[in-house]
Coordinates of C-alpha atoms in Angstrom, one line a residue:
Chain A
X30 CA 127.8 62.6 246.2
X31 CA 126.4 61.0 243.2
X32 CA 123.1 60.4 245.1
X33 CA 123.1 64.1 246.2
X34 CA 123.7 65.2 242.6
X35 CA 121.0 62.9 241.4
X36 CA 118.7 64.2 244.1
X37 CA 119.4 67.8 243.2
X38 CA 118.8 67.0 239.5
X39 CA 115.5 65.5 240.3
X40 CA 114.7 68.4 242.5
X41 CA 115.6 70.8 239.7
X42 CA 113.4 68.8 237.3
X43 CA 110.5 68.8 239.7
X44 CA 110.8 72.5 240.6
X45 CA 111.0 73.5 236.9
X46 CA 108.8 70.9 235.5
X47 CA 106.4 73.4 234.0
X48 CA 109.0 75.5 232.2
X49 CA 110.8 72.4 231.0
X50 CA 107.6 70.9 229.8
X51 CA 106.8 74.1 228.2
X52 CA 110.1 74.0 226.3
X53 CA 109.4 70.4 225.4
X54 CA 105.9 71.2 224.1
X55 CA 107.3 74.2 222.2
X56 CA 109.7 71.9 220.5
X57 CA 106.9 69.4 219.8
X58 CA 104.9 72.3 218.3
X59 CA 107.7 73.3 216.1
X60 CA 108.2 69.8 214.9
X61 CA 104.5 69.6 214.2
X62 CA 104.6 72.9 212.4
X63 CA 107.6 71.7 210.4
X64 CA 105.9 68.5 209.5
X65 CA 102.5 70.1 208.7
X66 CA 104.2 72.8 206.5
X67 CA 105.7 70.1 204.5
X68 CA 102.7 67.9 204.5
X69 CA 99.4 69.7 204.9
X70 CA 97.5 66.4 205.1
X71 CA 98.6 66.1 208.8
X72 CA 96.7 69.3 209.7
X73 CA 93.8 68.4 207.5
X74 CA 93.3 65.0 209.1
X75 CA 92.9 66.7 212.4
X76 CA 90.6 69.3 210.9
X77 CA 88.4 66.4 209.8
X78 CA 88.0 65.3 213.4
X79 CA 87.1 68.8 214.5
X80 CA 84.8 69.3 211.6
X81 CA 82.8 66.2 212.6
X82 CA 82.0 68.1 215.8
X83 CA 81.8 71.7 214.6
X84 CA 80.1 71.3 211.2
X85 CA 76.8 69.9 212.6
X86 CA 76.8 72.8 215.0
X87 CA 77.6 75.2 212.3
X88 CA 74.9 73.7 210.0
X89 CA 72.4 73.9 212.9
X90 CA 73.4 77.5 213.5
X91 CA 73.1 78.3 209.8
X92 CA 69.6 76.8 209.6
X93 CA 68.6 78.7 212.7
X94 CA 70.2 81.8 211.4
X95 CA 68.5 81.5 208.0
X96 CA 65.2 80.8 209.7
X97 CA 65.6 83.8 211.8
X98 CA 66.5 85.9 208.8
X99 CA 63.5 84.5 207.0
X100 CA 61.3 85.3 209.9
X101 CA 62.8 88.7 210.1
X102 CA 62.5 89.6 206.5
X103 CA 59.1 87.9 206.0
X104 CA 57.4 88.8 209.2
X105 CA 59.1 91.3 211.5
X106 CA 60.4 93.4 208.7
X107 CA 56.9 93.2 207.2
X108 CA 55.6 95.3 210.1
X109 CA 57.1 98.3 208.3
X110 CA 55.7 97.0 205.0
X111 CA 52.3 96.7 206.6
X112 CA 52.5 100.3 207.7
X113 CA 53.5 101.3 204.2
X114 CA 50.7 99.1 202.8
X115 CA 48.2 100.8 205.1
X116 CA 49.3 104.2 204.0
X117 CA 49.2 103.1 200.4
X118 CA 45.7 101.7 200.9
X119 CA 44.6 105.0 202.4
X120 CA 46.2 106.8 199.4
X121 CA 44.3 104.4 197.1
X122 CA 41.1 105.2 198.8
X123 CA 41.7 108.9 198.5
X124 CA 42.6 108.6 194.9
X125 CA 39.5 106.4 194.3
X126 CA 37.3 109.0 195.9
X127 CA 39.0 111.7 193.8
X128 CA 38.6 109.6 190.7
X129 CA 35.0 109.0 191.5
X130 CA 34.4 112.7 191.9
X131 CA 36.2 113.4 188.6
X132 CA 34.1 110.7 186.8
X133 CA 31.0 112.2 188.3
X134 CA 32.0 115.6 187.0
X135 CA 32.7 114.1 183.6
X136 CA 29.3 112.5 183.5
X137 CA 27.6 115.7 184.7
X138 CA 29.6 117.5 182.0
X139 CA 28.3 115.1 179.4
X140 CA 24.8 115.5 180.5
X141 CA 25.0 119.3 180.5
X142 CA 26.6 119.2 177.1
X143 CA 23.6 117.1 175.9
X144 CA 21.2 119.5 177.3
X145 CA 23.0 122.4 175.8
X146 CA 23.1 120.7 172.5
X147 CA 19.3 120.1 172.7
X148 CA 18.9 123.8 173.5
X149 CA 21.0 124.8 170.6
X150 CA 19.4 122.5 168.0
X151 CA 15.8 123.2 169.0
X152 CA 16.4 126.9 169.7
X153 CA 14.7 126.4 173.0
X154 CA 15.7 128.5 175.9
X155 CA 15.4 127.1 179.4
X156 CA 16.7 126.6 182.8
X157 CA 19.0 123.7 183.6
X158 CA 18.0 122.1 186.9
X159 CA 19.3 119.3 189.0
X160 CA 17.0 116.5 190.2
X161 CA 17.0 116.7 194.0
X162 CA 14.2 114.3 194.9
X163 CA 11.6 111.9 193.9
X164 CA 8.1 111.2 195.1
X165 CA 8.4 108.6 197.8
X166 CA 5.2 106.8 196.9
X167 CA 4.8 104.4 194.0
X168 CA 1.5 106.0 192.9
X169 CA 2.6 109.3 191.8
X170 CA 5.5 109.7 189.5
X171 CA 7.1 113.1 190.1
X172 CA 10.6 114.4 190.6
X173 CA 11.7 117.5 192.4
X174 CA 14.2 119.9 190.8
X175 CA 16.3 122.6 192.4
X176 CA 15.0 125.5 190.3
X177 CA 11.7 127.4 191.0
X178 CA 9.9 130.6 190.5
X179 CA 13.0 132.6 191.4
X180 CA 14.7 131.2 188.3
X181 CA 11.6 131.8 186.1
X182 CA 10.1 128.4 186.3
X183 CA 6.3 128.3 186.0
X184 CA 3.6 125.6 186.1
X185 CA 3.1 123.9 182.8
X186 CA 6.6 124.2 181.5
X187 CA 8.0 121.3 179.6
X188 CA 10.9 119.4 181.1
X189 CA 13.3 117.5 178.9
X190 CA 16.7 115.8 179.4
X191 CA 19.3 116.1 176.7
X192 CA 17.3 113.7 174.5
X193 CA 13.6 113.5 175.1
X194 CA 10.6 114.6 177.1
X195 CA 10.7 114.0 180.9
X196 CA 7.4 115.6 181.9
X197 CA 6.0 119.0 182.9
X198 CA 6.1 121.3 185.8
X199 CA 3.1 120.8 188.1
X200 CA 4.0 122.9 191.1
X201 CA 6.5 125.6 191.8
X202 CA 8.0 127.1 194.9
X203 CA 10.6 129.9 195.0
X204 CA 13.6 127.6 194.8
X205 CA 12.2 124.3 193.6
X206 CA 9.6 122.7 191.4
X207 CA 7.7 119.4 191.0
X208 CA 7.8 117.8 187.7
X209 CA 5.1 115.3 186.7
X210 CA 6.8 112.5 184.7
X211 CA 5.3 111.5 181.4
X212 CA 4.9 108.0 182.8
X213 CA 2.5 109.1 185.5
X214 CA -1.1 108.0 185.0
X215 CA -2.3 111.6 184.9
X216 CA 0.2 112.6 182.2
X217 CA -0.9 113.0 178.5
X218 CA 1.0 114.3 175.6
X219 CA -0.3 115.1 172.2
X220 CA 2.0 112.9 170.0
X221 CA 2.8 111.9 166.4
X222 CA 4.3 108.7 165.2
X223 CA 7.2 110.1 163.2
X224 CA 7.2 107.7 160.3
X225 CA 3.4 107.2 159.7
X226 CA 2.4 110.7 161.0
X227 CA -0.3 109.0 162.9
X228 CA -1.5 111.2 165.8
X229 CA -2.5 110.1 169.3
X230 CA -2.2 110.8 173.0
X231 CA 0.7 109.4 174.8
X232 CA -0.6 108.6 178.3
X233 CA 1.3 107.2 181.3
X234 CA 0.2 104.7 183.9
X235 CA 1.3 101.5 182.0
X236 CA 3.1 98.8 183.8
X237 CA 6.9 98.8 183.4
X238 CA 7.2 102.5 182.9
X239 CA 5.7 102.4 179.5
X240 CA 3.3 104.8 177.8
X241 CA 0.2 104.0 175.9
X242 CA -0.3 105.8 172.6
X243 CA -4.1 106.1 172.5
X244 CA -6.5 107.2 169.8
X245 CA -4.4 106.1 166.9
X246 CA -6.8 105.1 164.2
X247 CA -6.5 101.6 162.6
X248 CA -7.0 102.9 159.1
X249 CA -3.5 104.2 158.5
X250 CA -1.7 104.2 155.2
X251 CA 1.6 103.3 156.8
X252 CA 1.1 101.0 159.8
X253 CA 2.7 101.7 163.1
X254 CA 5.5 99.3 163.9
X255 CA 7.7 98.6 166.9
X256 CA 10.8 100.9 166.8
X257 CA 9.0 103.9 165.3
X258 CA 9.8 107.2 167.0
X259 CA 7.0 109.0 168.7
X260 CA 7.4 112.8 169.0
X261 CA 5.4 115.6 170.5
X262 CA 3.0 117.3 168.1
X263 CA 3.2 120.6 169.9
X264 CA -0.6 121.0 169.8
X265 CA -0.9 120.8 173.5
X266 CA 1.1 124.0 173.9
X267 CA 3.4 122.5 176.5
X268 CA 6.0 120.4 174.6
X269 CA 7.7 121.9 171.6
X270 CA 6.9 120.2 168.4
X271 CA 9.3 117.4 167.4
X272 CA 10.5 116.7 170.9
X273 CA 11.1 113.0 171.2
X274 CA 8.8 111.1 173.5
X275 CA 9.9 107.6 172.9
X276 CA 9.8 104.7 170.5
X277 CA 7.0 102.2 169.8
X278 CA 7.6 99.2 172.0
X279 CA 4.8 97.0 170.9
X280 CA 1.6 97.0 168.9
X281 CA -1.3 94.6 169.2
X282 CA -3.4 94.0 166.1
X283 CA -5.5 91.3 167.7
X284 CA -7.3 93.8 169.9
X285 CA -10.5 95.0 168.4
X286 CA -11.9 98.6 168.3
X287 CA -11.5 101.7 166.4
X288 CA -8.0 102.5 167.7
X289 CA -4.8 100.6 167.7
X290 CA -3.1 99.4 170.8
X291 CA 0.4 100.8 170.9
X292 CA 2.9 100.8 173.8
X293 CA 5.7 103.4 173.8
X294 CA 8.9 103.2 175.7
X295 CA 10.0 106.6 176.9
X296 CA 13.4 107.7 175.5
X297 CA 14.3 109.6 178.6
X298 CA 15.9 107.3 181.2
X299 CA 13.5 108.4 184.0
X300 CA 15.1 106.2 186.6
X301 CA 18.5 107.9 186.2
X302 CA 17.6 111.5 185.8
X303 CA 20.1 113.9 187.3
X304 CA 20.0 117.0 185.2
X305 CA 17.1 118.3 183.2
X306 CA 16.2 121.3 181.1
X307 CA 13.1 123.2 181.9
X308 CA 12.0 124.8 178.6
X309 CA 11.0 128.4 179.2
X310 CA 10.1 129.9 175.8
X311 CA 9.1 133.2 177.3
X312 CA 12.3 133.7 179.3
X313 CA 15.0 135.5 177.3
X314 CA 18.4 134.4 178.4
X315 CA 17.0 132.0 181.0
X316 CA 19.2 129.3 179.8
X317 CA 22.4 131.2 180.5
X318 CA 21.0 132.1 183.9
X319 CA 20.3 128.5 184.6
X320 CA 23.7 127.3 183.6
X321 CA 25.2 130.0 185.8
X322 CA 23.0 128.9 188.7
X323 CA 24.2 125.4 188.2
Chain B
X1 CA 91.0 67.4 236.8
X2 CA 88.9 65.3 234.5
X3 CA 86.0 67.7 235.1
X4 CA 88.2 70.7 234.4
X5 CA 89.6 69.1 231.2
X6 CA 86.1 68.2 230.0
X7 CA 84.8 71.7 230.7
X8 CA 87.9 73.3 229.1
X9 CA 87.5 71.2 225.9
X10 CA 83.8 71.8 225.7
X11 CA 84.4 75.5 226.3
X12 CA 87.2 75.4 223.7
X13 CA 84.9 73.8 221.1
X14 CA 82.2 76.4 222.0
X15 CA 84.8 79.1 221.6
X16 CA 85.8 77.8 218.2
X17 CA 82.1 77.6 217.2
X18 CA 81.5 81.2 218.3
X19 CA 84.6 82.4 216.6
X20 CA 84.0 80.5 213.3
X21 CA 80.3 81.0 213.0
X22 CA 78.4 83.3 215.3
X23 CA 80.7 86.3 215.2
X24 CA 81.5 86.1 211.4
X25 CA 77.8 85.7 210.5
X26 CA 76.8 88.6 212.7
X27 CA 79.8 90.9 211.8
X28 CA 81.3 89.5 208.5
X29 CA 84.3 91.8 208.5
X30 CA 84.8 91.8 212.3
X31 CA 87.8 90.5 214.1
X32 CA 86.9 87.8 216.6
X33 CA 88.5 87.5 220.0
X34 CA 90.6 84.3 220.6
X35 CA 88.5 82.4 223.0
X36 CA 90.9 79.5 223.2
X37 CA 93.7 81.9 224.3
X38 CA 91.4 83.4 226.9
X39 CA 90.6 79.9 228.1
X40 CA 94.3 79.0 228.3
X41 CA 95.0 82.2 230.3
X42 CA 92.2 81.4 232.7
X43 CA 93.5 77.9 233.1
X44 CA 97.0 79.2 233.8
X45 CA 95.7 81.7 236.3
X46 CA 93.9 78.9 238.1
X47 CA 96.7 76.5 238.3
X48 CA 100.2 76.4 236.7
X49 CA 100.7 72.7 236.8
X50 CA 101.8 70.1 234.3
X51 CA 98.3 68.8 233.5
X52 CA 97.1 72.3 232.9
X53 CA 100.1 73.0 230.7
X54 CA 99.2 69.9 228.6
X55 CA 95.6 71.0 228.6
X56 CA 96.7 74.4 227.2
X57 CA 98.8 72.6 224.6
X58 CA 95.8 70.4 223.7
X59 CA 93.6 73.4 223.3
X60 CA 96.2 74.9 221.0
X61 CA 96.2 71.7 218.9
X62 CA 92.4 71.9 218.9
X63 CA 92.7 75.4 217.5
X64 CA 95.1 74.2 214.9
X65 CA 92.8 71.4 213.9
X66 CA 90.0 73.9 213.5
X67 CA 92.1 76.1 211.2
X68 CA 93.3 73.0 209.3
X69 CA 96.4 74.7 207.9
X70 CA 99.3 74.2 210.2
X71 CA 99.7 71.9 213.2
X72 CA 101.7 73.4 216.1
X73 CA 101.2 77.0 215.3
X74 CA 98.6 77.8 217.9
X75 CA 99.8 75.1 220.3
X76 CA 103.2 76.8 220.5
X77 CA 101.5 80.1 221.0
X78 CA 99.3 78.6 223.8
X79 CA 102.3 77.1 225.5
X80 CA 104.1 80.4 225.5
X81 CA 101.0 82.2 226.7
X82 CA 100.6 79.7 229.5
X83 CA 104.2 80.3 230.6
X84 CA 103.8 84.0 230.3
X85 CA 100.8 84.0 232.7
X86 CA 103.0 82.5 235.3
X87 CA 105.6 85.3 234.9
X88 CA 103.0 88.2 234.9
X89 CA 100.6 86.9 237.5
X90 CA 103.2 87.0 240.2
X91 CA 103.5 90.8 239.6
X92 CA 99.9 91.8 239.4
X93 CA 96.9 91.0 241.6
X94 CA 95.3 88.6 239.2
X95 CA 92.0 88.4 241.0
X96 CA 90.7 91.6 239.5
X97 CA 89.0 91.7 236.2
X98 CA 91.2 94.5 234.9
X99 CA 94.3 92.5 235.7
X100 CA 92.9 89.5 234.0
X101 CA 92.1 91.6 231.0
X102 CA 95.7 93.0 231.0
X103 CA 97.3 89.5 231.3
X104 CA 95.1 88.3 228.4
X105 CA 96.1 91.2 226.3
X106 CA 99.8 90.7 226.8
X107 CA 99.4 86.9 226.3
X108 CA 97.5 87.5 223.1
X109 CA 100.2 89.7 221.7
X110 CA 102.8 87.2 222.8
X111 CA 100.9 84.3 221.2
X112 CA 100.6 86.3 218.0
X113 CA 104.3 87.1 218.1
X114 CA 105.1 83.4 218.4
X115 CA 102.8 82.6 215.5
X116 CA 104.5 85.3 213.5
X117 CA 108.0 83.9 214.2
X118 CA 106.9 80.4 213.4
X119 CA 105.4 81.5 210.1
X120 CA 108.5 83.4 209.4
X121 CA 110.6 80.3 210.0
X122 CA 108.5 77.7 208.3
X123 CA 106.5 79.5 205.6
X124 CA 107.5 82.8 204.2
X125 CA 107.7 86.4 205.3
X126 CA 105.3 87.3 202.6
X127 CA 102.5 85.7 204.5
X128 CA 102.8 88.3 207.2
X129 CA 101.8 91.8 206.2
X130 CA 101.9 95.0 208.1
X131 CA 98.1 95.2 208.4
X132 CA 98.2 92.0 210.3
X133 CA 99.6 93.8 213.3
X134 CA 96.5 95.9 213.4
X135 CA 94.4 92.7 213.5
X136 CA 96.7 91.3 216.2
X137 CA 96.2 94.4 218.3
X138 CA 92.4 94.4 217.9
X139 CA 92.2 90.7 218.6
X140 CA 94.2 91.1 221.7
X141 CA 92.0 93.9 222.8
X142 CA 88.8 91.9 222.2
X143 CA 90.3 88.9 223.9
X144 CA 91.1 91.0 226.9
X145 CA 87.6 92.3 227.0
X146 CA 86.2 88.8 226.7
X147 CA 88.4 87.3 229.4
X148 CA 86.5 88.6 232.5
X149 CA 83.2 87.6 230.9
X150 CA 84.3 84.1 230.1
X151 CA 85.7 83.8 233.6
X152 CA 82.3 84.7 235.0
X153 CA 80.5 82.2 232.7
X154 CA 83.0 79.4 233.5
X155 CA 82.6 80.1 237.3
X156 CA 78.9 79.7 236.9
X157 CA 79.2 76.5 234.9
X158 CA 81.7 74.9 237.3
X159 CA 79.7 76.0 240.4
X160 CA 76.6 74.5 239.0
X161 CA 78.4 71.3 238.1
X162 CA 79.9 71.1 241.6
X163 CA 76.5 71.8 243.2
X164 CA 75.0 68.9 241.4
X165 CA 77.9 66.6 242.5
X166 CA 77.5 67.8 246.1
X167 CA 73.8 67.1 246.0
X168 CA 74.4 63.6 244.7
X169 CA 77.1 62.8 247.4
X170 CA 75.0 64.5 250.1
X171 CA 77.7 67.2 250.9
X172 CA 77.1 70.9 251.0
X173 CA 77.7 73.2 248.1
X174 CA 81.3 74.4 247.7
X175 CA 82.4 77.9 247.1
X176 CA 83.5 79.4 243.7
X177 CA 85.9 77.5 241.5
X178 CA 87.9 79.7 239.2
X179 CA 88.0 82.7 241.4
X180 CA 88.8 81.4 244.9
X181 CA 89.8 77.8 244.6
X182 CA 93.3 78.6 243.4

């Protein structure tokens, strides 16, 4: 009987081993819980073991994650930034173009104001014209302006910029004119050295875009010096008297002869001409018309 | 058994890693599924034997170690969950993913209830707030969703491991492990 009882007990144990063990493990868990609630070091010691395994993984993940974030924020995300940058660059280009146009208008405005001031101070009437072309050859120095016979331009009219003489009109069409620059070898202007009142002829054709003031006598009470202003005498009937031609660039006393050797630098910047005034003394109100045409 | 133990422990560590790091870095305020519980449920579904019960207990201890606060809290929960699987799985067709998800959900709630009771007994009622039940419910739901996926991944892992073993010993490849070899 005892054997049978013992057998049935062992059978019971073997049949219910899992539930019984579960109860046992539950009891162990509660004991552990009780112990660890009183002494947290017990749980912490186990945490150290787990941390030795998990922390390197977590660190590795953190590094990978940070690298990915870095990659994302610095490269992938920058794709949008690049689009934005491109649109901003386009905008900058647009604004630069606009700014360039505005600056151009400003300069044009300054030039026209200069010309208008010249017209007011000299009481000369004329037609404002824009330089639209230059002679392609190096032998003849002419410019083409966008005003012609229709605007009252005629051959022989003087052309000035806001400051000084540019040349004279040599040919005219209905809508354009050719202006012979004062530096051309065929150009000659009756001139006066403003300080000494010495007279001469300012001729073109010198090297470096200079003029030569010829026929100035050596016997002058006041000698001609570099820096003296040279103006039109008005005797040639083309250029109004007093209009600036240029300044004396160099004189050479060593050269012999009856006349002095004087080089004059034109005051008009002939290489950068954009707007000019064609002086038309016979045209009443031509200046206003020219400005309107511009 | 050794292979299963190794796989379970590695999977448990991986689960802890995912819970502690991946999910919280991706979704800082998110509630993570309890992968250890899912693992215990899958172990219990495979075989309700003493070694597997101890393995479940061990995984619970592993989870306790990872939290580093109380020892025995999760282990008790895992033991209860293991036992509960035995009770439920006889009543549902546990081969189906939906059934596995359901069992996991119930076990997760039960485990949380055990943890709650143990905290009540050993710590203080103040620790447990009413909002915790919302967390418990969501965790159970997420665990239930994760269970079929984890089962699939484990099947793949064990199958591949067995195939390697079979090639070494010259035998043919066996069939699935978690799903059919019960």
